[in-house]
Short mmCIF file of C-alpha atoms and ligand atoms in Angstrom, two decimals:
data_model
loop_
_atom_site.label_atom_id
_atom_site.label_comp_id
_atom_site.label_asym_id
_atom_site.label_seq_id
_atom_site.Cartn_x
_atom_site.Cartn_y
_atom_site.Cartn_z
CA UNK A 1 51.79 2.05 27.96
CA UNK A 2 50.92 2.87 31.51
CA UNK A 3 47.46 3.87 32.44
CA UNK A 4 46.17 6.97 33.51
CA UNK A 5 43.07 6.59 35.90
CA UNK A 6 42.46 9.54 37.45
CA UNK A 7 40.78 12.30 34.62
CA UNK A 8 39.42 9.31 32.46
CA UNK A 9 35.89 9.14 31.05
CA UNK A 10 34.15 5.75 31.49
CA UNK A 11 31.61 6.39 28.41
CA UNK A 12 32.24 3.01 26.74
CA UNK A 13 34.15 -0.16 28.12
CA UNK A 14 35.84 -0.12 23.93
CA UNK A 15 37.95 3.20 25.18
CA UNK A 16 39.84 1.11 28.28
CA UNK A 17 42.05 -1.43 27.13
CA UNK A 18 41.91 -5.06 28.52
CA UNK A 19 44.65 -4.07 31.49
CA UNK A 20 42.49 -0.84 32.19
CA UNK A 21 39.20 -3.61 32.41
CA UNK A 22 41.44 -6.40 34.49
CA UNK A 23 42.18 -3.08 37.12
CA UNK A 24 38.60 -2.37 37.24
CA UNK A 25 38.02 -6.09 38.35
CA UNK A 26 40.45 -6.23 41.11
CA UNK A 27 39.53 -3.30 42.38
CA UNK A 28 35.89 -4.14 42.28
CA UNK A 29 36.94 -7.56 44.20
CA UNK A 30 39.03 -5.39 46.56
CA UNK A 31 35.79 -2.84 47.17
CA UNK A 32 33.68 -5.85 47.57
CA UNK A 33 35.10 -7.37 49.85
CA UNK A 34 35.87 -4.61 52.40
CA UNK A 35 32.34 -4.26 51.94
CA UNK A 36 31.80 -7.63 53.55
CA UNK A 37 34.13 -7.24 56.40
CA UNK A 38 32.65 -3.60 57.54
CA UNK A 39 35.97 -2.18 56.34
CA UNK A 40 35.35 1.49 55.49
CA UNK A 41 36.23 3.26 51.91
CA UNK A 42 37.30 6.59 52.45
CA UNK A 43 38.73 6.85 49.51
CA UNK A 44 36.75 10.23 47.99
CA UNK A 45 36.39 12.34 51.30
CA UNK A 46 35.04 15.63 50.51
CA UNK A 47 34.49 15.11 47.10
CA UNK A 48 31.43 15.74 45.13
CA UNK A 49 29.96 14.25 42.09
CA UNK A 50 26.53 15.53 40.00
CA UNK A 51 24.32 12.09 39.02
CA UNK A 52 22.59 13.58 36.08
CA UNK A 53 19.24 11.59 35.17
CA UNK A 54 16.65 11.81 31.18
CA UNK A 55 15.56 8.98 32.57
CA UNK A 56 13.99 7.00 35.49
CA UNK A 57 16.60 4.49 37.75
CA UNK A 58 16.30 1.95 40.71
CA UNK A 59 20.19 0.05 40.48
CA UNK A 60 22.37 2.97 38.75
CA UNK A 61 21.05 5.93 40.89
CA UNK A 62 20.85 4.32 44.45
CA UNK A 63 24.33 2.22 43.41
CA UNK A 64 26.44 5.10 42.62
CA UNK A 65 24.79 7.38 45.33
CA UNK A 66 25.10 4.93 48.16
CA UNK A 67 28.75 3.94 46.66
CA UNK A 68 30.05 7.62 46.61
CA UNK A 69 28.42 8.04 50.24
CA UNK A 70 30.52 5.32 51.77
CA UNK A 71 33.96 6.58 49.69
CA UNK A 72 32.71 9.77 51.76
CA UNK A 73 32.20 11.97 49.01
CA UNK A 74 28.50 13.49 48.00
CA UNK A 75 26.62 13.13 45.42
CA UNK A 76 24.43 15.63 43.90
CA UNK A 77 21.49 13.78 42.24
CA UNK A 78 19.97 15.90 39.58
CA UNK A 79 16.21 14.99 37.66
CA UNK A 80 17.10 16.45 34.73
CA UNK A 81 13.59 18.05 33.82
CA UNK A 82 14.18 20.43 36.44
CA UNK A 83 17.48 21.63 35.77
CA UNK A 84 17.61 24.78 33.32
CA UNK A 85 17.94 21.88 29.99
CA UNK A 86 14.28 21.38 30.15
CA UNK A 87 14.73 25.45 28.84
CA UNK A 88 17.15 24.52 26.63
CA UNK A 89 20.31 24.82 28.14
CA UNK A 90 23.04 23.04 26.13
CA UNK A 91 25.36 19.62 27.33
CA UNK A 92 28.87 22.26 26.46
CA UNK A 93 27.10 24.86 28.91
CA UNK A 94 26.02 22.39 32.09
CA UNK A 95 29.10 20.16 31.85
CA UNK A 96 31.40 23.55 31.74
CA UNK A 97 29.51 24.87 35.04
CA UNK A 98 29.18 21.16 37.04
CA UNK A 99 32.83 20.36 36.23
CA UNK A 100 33.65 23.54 38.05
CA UNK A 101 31.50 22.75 41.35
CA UNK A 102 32.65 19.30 41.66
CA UNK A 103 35.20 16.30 40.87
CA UNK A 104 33.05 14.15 37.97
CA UNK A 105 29.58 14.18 36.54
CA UNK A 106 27.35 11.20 35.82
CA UNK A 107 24.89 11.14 33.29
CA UNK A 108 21.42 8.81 31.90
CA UNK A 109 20.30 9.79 28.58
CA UNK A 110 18.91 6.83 26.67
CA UNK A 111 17.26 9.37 24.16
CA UNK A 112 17.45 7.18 20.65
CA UNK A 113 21.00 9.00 18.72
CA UNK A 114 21.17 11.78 20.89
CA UNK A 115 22.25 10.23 24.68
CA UNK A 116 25.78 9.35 23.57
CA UNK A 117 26.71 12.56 21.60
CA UNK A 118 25.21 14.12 24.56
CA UNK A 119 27.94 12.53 26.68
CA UNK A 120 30.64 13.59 24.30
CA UNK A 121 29.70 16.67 24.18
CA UNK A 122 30.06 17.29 28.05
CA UNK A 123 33.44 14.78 27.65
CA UNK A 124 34.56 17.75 25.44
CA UNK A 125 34.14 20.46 27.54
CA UNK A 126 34.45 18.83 31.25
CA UNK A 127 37.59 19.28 33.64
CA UNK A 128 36.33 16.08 35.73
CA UNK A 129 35.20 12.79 34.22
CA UNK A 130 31.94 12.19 32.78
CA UNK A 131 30.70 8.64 33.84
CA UNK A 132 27.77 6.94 31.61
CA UNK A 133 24.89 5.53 33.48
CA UNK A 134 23.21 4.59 30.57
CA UNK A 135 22.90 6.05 26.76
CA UNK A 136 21.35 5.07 23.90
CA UNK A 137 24.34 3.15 23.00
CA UNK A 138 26.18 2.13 25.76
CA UNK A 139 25.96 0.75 29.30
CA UNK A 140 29.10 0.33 30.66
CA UNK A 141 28.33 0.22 34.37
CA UNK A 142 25.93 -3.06 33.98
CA UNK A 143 28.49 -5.24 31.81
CA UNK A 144 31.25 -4.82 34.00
CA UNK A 145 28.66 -6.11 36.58
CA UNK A 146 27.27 -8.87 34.51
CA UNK A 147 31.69 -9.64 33.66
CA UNK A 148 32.33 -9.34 37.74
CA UNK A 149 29.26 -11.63 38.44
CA UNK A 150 29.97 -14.22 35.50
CA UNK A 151 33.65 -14.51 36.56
CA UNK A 152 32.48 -15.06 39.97
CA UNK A 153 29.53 -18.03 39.37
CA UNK A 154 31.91 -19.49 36.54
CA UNK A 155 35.71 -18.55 37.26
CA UNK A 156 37.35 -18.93 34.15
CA UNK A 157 35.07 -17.84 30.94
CA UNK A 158 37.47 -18.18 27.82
CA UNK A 159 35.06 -20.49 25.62
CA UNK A 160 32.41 -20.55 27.25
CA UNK A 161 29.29 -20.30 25.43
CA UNK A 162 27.17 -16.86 26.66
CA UNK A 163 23.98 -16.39 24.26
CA UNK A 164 22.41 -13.07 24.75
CA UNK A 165 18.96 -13.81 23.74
CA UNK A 166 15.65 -10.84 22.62
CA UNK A 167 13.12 -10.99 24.44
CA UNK A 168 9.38 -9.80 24.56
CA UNK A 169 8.57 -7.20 26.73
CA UNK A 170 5.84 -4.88 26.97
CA UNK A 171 6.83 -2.52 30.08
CA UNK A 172 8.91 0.09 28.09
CA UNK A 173 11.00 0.38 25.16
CA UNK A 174 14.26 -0.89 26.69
CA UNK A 175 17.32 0.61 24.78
CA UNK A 176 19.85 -1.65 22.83
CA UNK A 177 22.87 -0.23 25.01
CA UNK A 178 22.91 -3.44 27.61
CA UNK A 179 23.00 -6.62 24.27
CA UNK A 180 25.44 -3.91 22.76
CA UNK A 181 27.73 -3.64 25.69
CA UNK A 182 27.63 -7.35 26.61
CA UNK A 183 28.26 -8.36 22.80
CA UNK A 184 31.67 -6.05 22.67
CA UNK A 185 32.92 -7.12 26.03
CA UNK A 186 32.32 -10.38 27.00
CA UNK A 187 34.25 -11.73 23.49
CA UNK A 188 37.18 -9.78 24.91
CA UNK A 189 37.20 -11.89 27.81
CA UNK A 190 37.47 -15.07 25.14
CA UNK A 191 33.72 -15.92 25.32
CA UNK A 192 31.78 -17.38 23.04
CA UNK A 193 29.08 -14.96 22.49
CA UNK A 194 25.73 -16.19 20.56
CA UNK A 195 23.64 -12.84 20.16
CA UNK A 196 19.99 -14.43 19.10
CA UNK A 197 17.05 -12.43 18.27
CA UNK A 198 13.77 -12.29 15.77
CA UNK A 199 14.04 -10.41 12.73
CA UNK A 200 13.88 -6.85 13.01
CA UNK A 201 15.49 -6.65 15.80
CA UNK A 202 19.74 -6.15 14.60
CA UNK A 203 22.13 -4.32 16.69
CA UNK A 204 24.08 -2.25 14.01
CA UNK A 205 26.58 -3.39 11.83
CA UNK A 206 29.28 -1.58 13.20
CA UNK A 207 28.75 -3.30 16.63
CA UNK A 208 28.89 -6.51 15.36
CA UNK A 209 31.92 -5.52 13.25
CA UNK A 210 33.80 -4.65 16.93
CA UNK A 211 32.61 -7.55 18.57
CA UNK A 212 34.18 -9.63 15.99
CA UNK A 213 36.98 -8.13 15.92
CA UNK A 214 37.72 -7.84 19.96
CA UNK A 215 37.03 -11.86 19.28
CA UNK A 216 39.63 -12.29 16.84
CA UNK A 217 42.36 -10.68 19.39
CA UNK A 218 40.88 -12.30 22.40
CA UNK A 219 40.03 -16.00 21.23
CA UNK A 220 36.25 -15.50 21.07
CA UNK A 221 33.78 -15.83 19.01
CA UNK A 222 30.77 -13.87 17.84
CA UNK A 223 27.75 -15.55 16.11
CA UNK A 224 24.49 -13.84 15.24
CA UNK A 225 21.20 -16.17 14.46
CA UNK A 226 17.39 -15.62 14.28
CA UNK A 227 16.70 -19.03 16.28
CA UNK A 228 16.41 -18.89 20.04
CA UNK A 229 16.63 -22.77 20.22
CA UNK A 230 20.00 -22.60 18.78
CA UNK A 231 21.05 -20.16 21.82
CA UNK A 232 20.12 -21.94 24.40
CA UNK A 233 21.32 -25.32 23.20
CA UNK A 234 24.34 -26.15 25.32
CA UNK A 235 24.94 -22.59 26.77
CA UNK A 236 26.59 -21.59 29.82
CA UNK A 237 25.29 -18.38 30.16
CA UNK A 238 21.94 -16.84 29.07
CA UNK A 239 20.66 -12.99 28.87
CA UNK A 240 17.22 -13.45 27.78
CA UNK A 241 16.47 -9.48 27.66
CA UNK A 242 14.20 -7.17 25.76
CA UNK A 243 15.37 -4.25 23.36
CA UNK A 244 13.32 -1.82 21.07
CA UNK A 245 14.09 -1.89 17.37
CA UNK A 246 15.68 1.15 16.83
CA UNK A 247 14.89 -0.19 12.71
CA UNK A 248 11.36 0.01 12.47
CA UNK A 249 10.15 1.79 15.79
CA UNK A 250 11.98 4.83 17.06
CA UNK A 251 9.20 6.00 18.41
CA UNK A 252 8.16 5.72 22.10
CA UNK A 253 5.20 3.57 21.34
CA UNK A 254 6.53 0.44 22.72
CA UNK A 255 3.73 -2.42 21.45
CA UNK A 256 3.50 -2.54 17.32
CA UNK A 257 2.76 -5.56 15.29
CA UNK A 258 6.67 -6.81 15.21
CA UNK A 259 6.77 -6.78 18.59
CA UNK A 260 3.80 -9.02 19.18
CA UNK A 261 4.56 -11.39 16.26
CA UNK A 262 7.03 -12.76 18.91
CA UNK A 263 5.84 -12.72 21.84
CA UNK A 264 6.87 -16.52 22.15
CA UNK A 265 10.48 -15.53 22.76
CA UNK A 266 10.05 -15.73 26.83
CA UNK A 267 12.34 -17.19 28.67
CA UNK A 268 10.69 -20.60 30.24
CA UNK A 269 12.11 -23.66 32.01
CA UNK A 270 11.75 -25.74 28.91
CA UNK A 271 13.84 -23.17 27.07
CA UNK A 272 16.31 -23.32 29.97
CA UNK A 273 16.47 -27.05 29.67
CA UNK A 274 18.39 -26.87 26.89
CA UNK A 275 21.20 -25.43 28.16
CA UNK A 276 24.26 -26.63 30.04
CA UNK A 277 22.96 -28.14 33.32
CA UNK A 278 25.04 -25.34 35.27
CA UNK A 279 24.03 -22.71 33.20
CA UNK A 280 23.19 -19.33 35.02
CA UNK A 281 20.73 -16.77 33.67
CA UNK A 282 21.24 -13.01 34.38
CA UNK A 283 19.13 -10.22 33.28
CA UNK A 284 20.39 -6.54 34.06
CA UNK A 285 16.82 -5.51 35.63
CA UNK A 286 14.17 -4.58 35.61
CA UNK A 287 12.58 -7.82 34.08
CA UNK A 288 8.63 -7.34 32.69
CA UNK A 289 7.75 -10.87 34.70
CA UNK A 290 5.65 -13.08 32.90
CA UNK A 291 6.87 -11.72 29.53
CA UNK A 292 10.67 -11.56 29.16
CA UNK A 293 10.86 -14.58 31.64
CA UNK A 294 8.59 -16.34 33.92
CA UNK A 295 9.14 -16.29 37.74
CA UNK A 296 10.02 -19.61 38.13
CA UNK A 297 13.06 -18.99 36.42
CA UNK A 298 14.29 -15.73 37.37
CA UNK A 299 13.25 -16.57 40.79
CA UNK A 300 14.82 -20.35 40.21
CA UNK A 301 18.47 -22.12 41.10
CA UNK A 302 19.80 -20.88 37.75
CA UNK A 303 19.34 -17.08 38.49
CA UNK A 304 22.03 -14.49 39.40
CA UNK A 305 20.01 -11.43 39.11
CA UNK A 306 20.51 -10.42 42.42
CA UNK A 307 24.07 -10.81 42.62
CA UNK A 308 24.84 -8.67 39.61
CA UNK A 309 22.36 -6.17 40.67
CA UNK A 310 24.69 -6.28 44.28
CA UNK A 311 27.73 -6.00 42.21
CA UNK A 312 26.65 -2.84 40.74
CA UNK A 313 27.81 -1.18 44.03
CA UNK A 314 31.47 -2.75 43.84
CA UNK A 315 31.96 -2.30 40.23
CA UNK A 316 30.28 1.71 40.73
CA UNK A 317 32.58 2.29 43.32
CA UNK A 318 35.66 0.87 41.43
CA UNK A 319 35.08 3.13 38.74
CA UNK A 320 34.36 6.12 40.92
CA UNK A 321 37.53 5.86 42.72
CA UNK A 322 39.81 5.15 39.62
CA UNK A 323 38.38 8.05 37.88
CA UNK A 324 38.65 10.42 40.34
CA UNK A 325 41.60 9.38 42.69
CA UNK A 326 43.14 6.67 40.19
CA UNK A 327 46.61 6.84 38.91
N1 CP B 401 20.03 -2.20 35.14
C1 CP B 401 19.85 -0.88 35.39
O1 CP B 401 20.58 -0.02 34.90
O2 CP B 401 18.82 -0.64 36.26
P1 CP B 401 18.17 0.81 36.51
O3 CP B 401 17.51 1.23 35.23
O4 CP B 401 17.19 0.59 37.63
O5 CP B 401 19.26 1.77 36.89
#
């Protein structure tokens, strides 16, 4: 069936089919590289988008606001806690009033089983598309980054062996949405995706469930294991990341006694040695240096952090101008 860009909600990565994803790509590609040659973008003149934010932002915010500036439109960023929400106003309310100023509203609300249904709910009553920047459950604007940037260092990825690895952290109690997006798409791209982390520390059954099933249409495969030797052994790709355990601490306290009963799981050179000797690390960013990873290796030959934070611009833009202007 043919696809329908322009109106469509980018909310999770699962709702666009493979095509929909392989369009994205190209026309990240295509964004990047006028980019490069000083080409300009107009593709959005006069149009205006509202970046709504729960939560704090360095890559998504200053991505999709410089992005939409050089497509020409304008966008509207909105802290959250001073809109008329912080009194209570409802997600059917704001997205009914935005969608009527404006051509698609962007939202960040990580908030533990709450930030997605918030998204659906303004998905429900919005004229324009609503774009996630991050929910509790999904982040759909850093894996096609982290796809974008992999394709790129490693050009084809059927087989290859990415192992998304948990990670101690101490900064803040990072959401599950980035291991959960990575661990539904990357098998879709015929990867072989080794999801690694302590006990206590699951993504949900259901997500799993997906991610083995996208496999079983795509070629991949999905494997879940407790041992983070295991993941690095021989892999291609590793996301060495933190995530909060939305089991036994949905709280905002982010240190408790799980959390430093593994405080060994940081990614080192010797742990990196294991790997394939062209293996690449990527972490989505921020990184808590000197716990999730140490700086020679996120600062070493093996790290593309930099180049999937850059292609958060393309890949912003892509999406912006297929949801908005797309047909
Ligand atoms: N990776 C990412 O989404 O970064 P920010 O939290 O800075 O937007």
């Amino acid at each position: 069936m043919k696809s329908q860009f322009r109106g469509k909600h980018f909310i999770t990565l699962q709702e666009w089919t493979k095509e929909e994803i392989d369009t994205l790509l190209d026309v990240s590609y295509d964004m990047k590289k006028k980019f490069a040659m000083g080409i300009p973008t107009p593709y959005l003149q006069y149009k205006t988008m509202f970046l709504m934010f729960f939560e704090q932002s360095t890559r998504t915010r200053n991505s999709m606001e410089a992005g939409f500036a050089q497509l020409g439109g304008h966008a509207n960023y909105l802290d959250t806690s001073t809109m008329q929400i912080s009194h209570g106003e409802v997600a059917k309310d704001t997205a009914i009033i935005l969608s009527s100023y404006g051509d698609a509203i962007a939202c960040r609300n990580c908030f533990w089983e709450i930030g997605n249904k918030y998204l659906r709910e303004m998905a429900e009553y919005s004229r324009v598309p609503i774009i996630n920047m991050q929910c509790d459950l999904y982040h759909p604007l850093q894996a096609i980054a982290d796809l974008m940037t992999m394709q790129e260092k490693k050009k084809n990825l059927k087989r290859l062996k990415v192992s998304i690895i948990w990670a101690y952290a101490k900064s803040h109690k990072k959401p599950i949405s980035v291991p959960l997006s990575q661990v539904l798409l990357f098998p879709r791209y015929g990867m072989d995706v080794c999801l690694a982390h302590p006990e206590g520390y699951p993504l949900p059954d259901w997500v799993i469930d997906q991610a083995k099933e996208n496999a079983r249409k795509h070629g991949g495969s999905v494997t879940v294991i407790n041992s983070e030797a295991e993941a690095y052994k021989d892999a291609d790709i590793v996301i060495p990341k933190n995530w909060g355990s939305w089991v036994t601490n949905q709280s905002d306290v982010v240190v408790d006694d799980l959390l430093e009963a593994n405080r060994s799981w940081i990614c080192t050179e010797e742990k990196m040695a294991m790997a394939k000797d062209d293996v690449i690390y990527l972490h989505a960013l921020p990184a808590d240096r000197g716990n999730e990873v140490v700086d020679s290796v996120i600062d070493g030959p093996h790290s593309v952090v930099f180049d999937a934070a850059e292609n958060r611009l393309h890949t912003s833009k892509a999406v912006m101008v297929m949801t908005m202007n797309g047909r």
